[in-house]
mmCIF file of C-alpha atoms in Angstrom:
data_model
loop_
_atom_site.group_PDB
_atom_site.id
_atom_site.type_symbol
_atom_site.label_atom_id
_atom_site.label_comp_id
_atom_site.label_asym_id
_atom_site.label_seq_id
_atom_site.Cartn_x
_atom_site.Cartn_y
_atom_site.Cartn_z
ATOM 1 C CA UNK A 10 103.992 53.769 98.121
ATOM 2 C CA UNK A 11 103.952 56.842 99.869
ATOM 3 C CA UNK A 12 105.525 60.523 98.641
ATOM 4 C CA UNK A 13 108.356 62.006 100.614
ATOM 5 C CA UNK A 14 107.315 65.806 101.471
ATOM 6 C CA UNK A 15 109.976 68.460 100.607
ATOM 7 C CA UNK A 16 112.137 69.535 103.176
ATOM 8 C CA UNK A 17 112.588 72.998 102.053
ATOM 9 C CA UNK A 18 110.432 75.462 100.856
ATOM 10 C CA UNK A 19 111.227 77.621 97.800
ATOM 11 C CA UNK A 20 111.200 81.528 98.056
ATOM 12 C CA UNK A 21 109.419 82.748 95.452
ATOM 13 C CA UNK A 22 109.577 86.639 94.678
ATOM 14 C CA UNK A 23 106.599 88.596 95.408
ATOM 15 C CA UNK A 24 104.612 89.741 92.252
ATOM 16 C CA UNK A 25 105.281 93.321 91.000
ATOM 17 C CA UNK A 26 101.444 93.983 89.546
ATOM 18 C CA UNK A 27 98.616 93.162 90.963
ATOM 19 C CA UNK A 28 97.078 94.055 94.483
ATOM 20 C CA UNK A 29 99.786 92.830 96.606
ATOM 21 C CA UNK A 30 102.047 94.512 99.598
ATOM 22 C CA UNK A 31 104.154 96.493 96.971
ATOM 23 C CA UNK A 32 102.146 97.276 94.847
ATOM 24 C CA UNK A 33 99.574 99.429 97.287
ATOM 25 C CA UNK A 34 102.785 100.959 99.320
ATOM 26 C CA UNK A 35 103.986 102.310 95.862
ATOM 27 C CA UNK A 36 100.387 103.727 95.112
ATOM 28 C CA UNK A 37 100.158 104.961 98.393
ATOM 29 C CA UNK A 38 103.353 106.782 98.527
ATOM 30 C CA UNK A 39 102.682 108.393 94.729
ATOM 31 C CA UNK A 40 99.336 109.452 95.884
ATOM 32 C CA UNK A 41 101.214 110.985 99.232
ATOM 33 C CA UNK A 42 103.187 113.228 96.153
ATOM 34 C CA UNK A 43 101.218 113.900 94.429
ATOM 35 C CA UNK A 44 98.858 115.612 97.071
ATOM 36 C CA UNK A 45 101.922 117.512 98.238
ATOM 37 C CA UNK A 46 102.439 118.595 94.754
ATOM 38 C CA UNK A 47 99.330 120.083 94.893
ATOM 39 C CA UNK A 48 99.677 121.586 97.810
ATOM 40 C CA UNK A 49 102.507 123.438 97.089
ATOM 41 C CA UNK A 50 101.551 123.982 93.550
ATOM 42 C CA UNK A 51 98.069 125.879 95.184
ATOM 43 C CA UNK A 52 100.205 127.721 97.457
ATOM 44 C CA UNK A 53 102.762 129.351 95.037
ATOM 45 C CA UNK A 54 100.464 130.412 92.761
ATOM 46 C CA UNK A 55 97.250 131.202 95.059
ATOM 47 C CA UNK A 56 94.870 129.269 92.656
ATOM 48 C CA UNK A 57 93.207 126.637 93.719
ATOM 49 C CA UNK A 58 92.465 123.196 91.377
ATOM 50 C CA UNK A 59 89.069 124.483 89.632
ATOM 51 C CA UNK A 60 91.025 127.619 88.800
ATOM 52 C CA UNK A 61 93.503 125.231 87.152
ATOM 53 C CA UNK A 62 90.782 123.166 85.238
ATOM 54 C CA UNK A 63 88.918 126.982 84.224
ATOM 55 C CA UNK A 64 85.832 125.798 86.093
ATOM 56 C CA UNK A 65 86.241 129.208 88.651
#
């Protein structure tokens, strides 16, 4: 006997966790904030990060 092969293949939804296409563009793109936030953060206030941490 031999076994028929499906004829369609089944979309399956991409994982949310993991290392995967989403999950890196997400990091990326909160890591893009986040260094703008800093940025701006450092410019308003004229104090760099080790000023913020007390290590200046």
């Amino acid at each position: 006997m031999t076994q028929s092969q499906p004829t369609i293949t089944p979309k399956l939804e991409d994982p949310k966790f993991g290392f995967n296409e989403y999950a890196e563009r997400l990091n990326g793109r909160a890591a893009m904030v986040g260094f703008l936030l800093t940025v701006v953060i450092e410019y308003v206030t004229n104090q760099g990060v080790l000023s913020w941490l007390g290590l200046k």
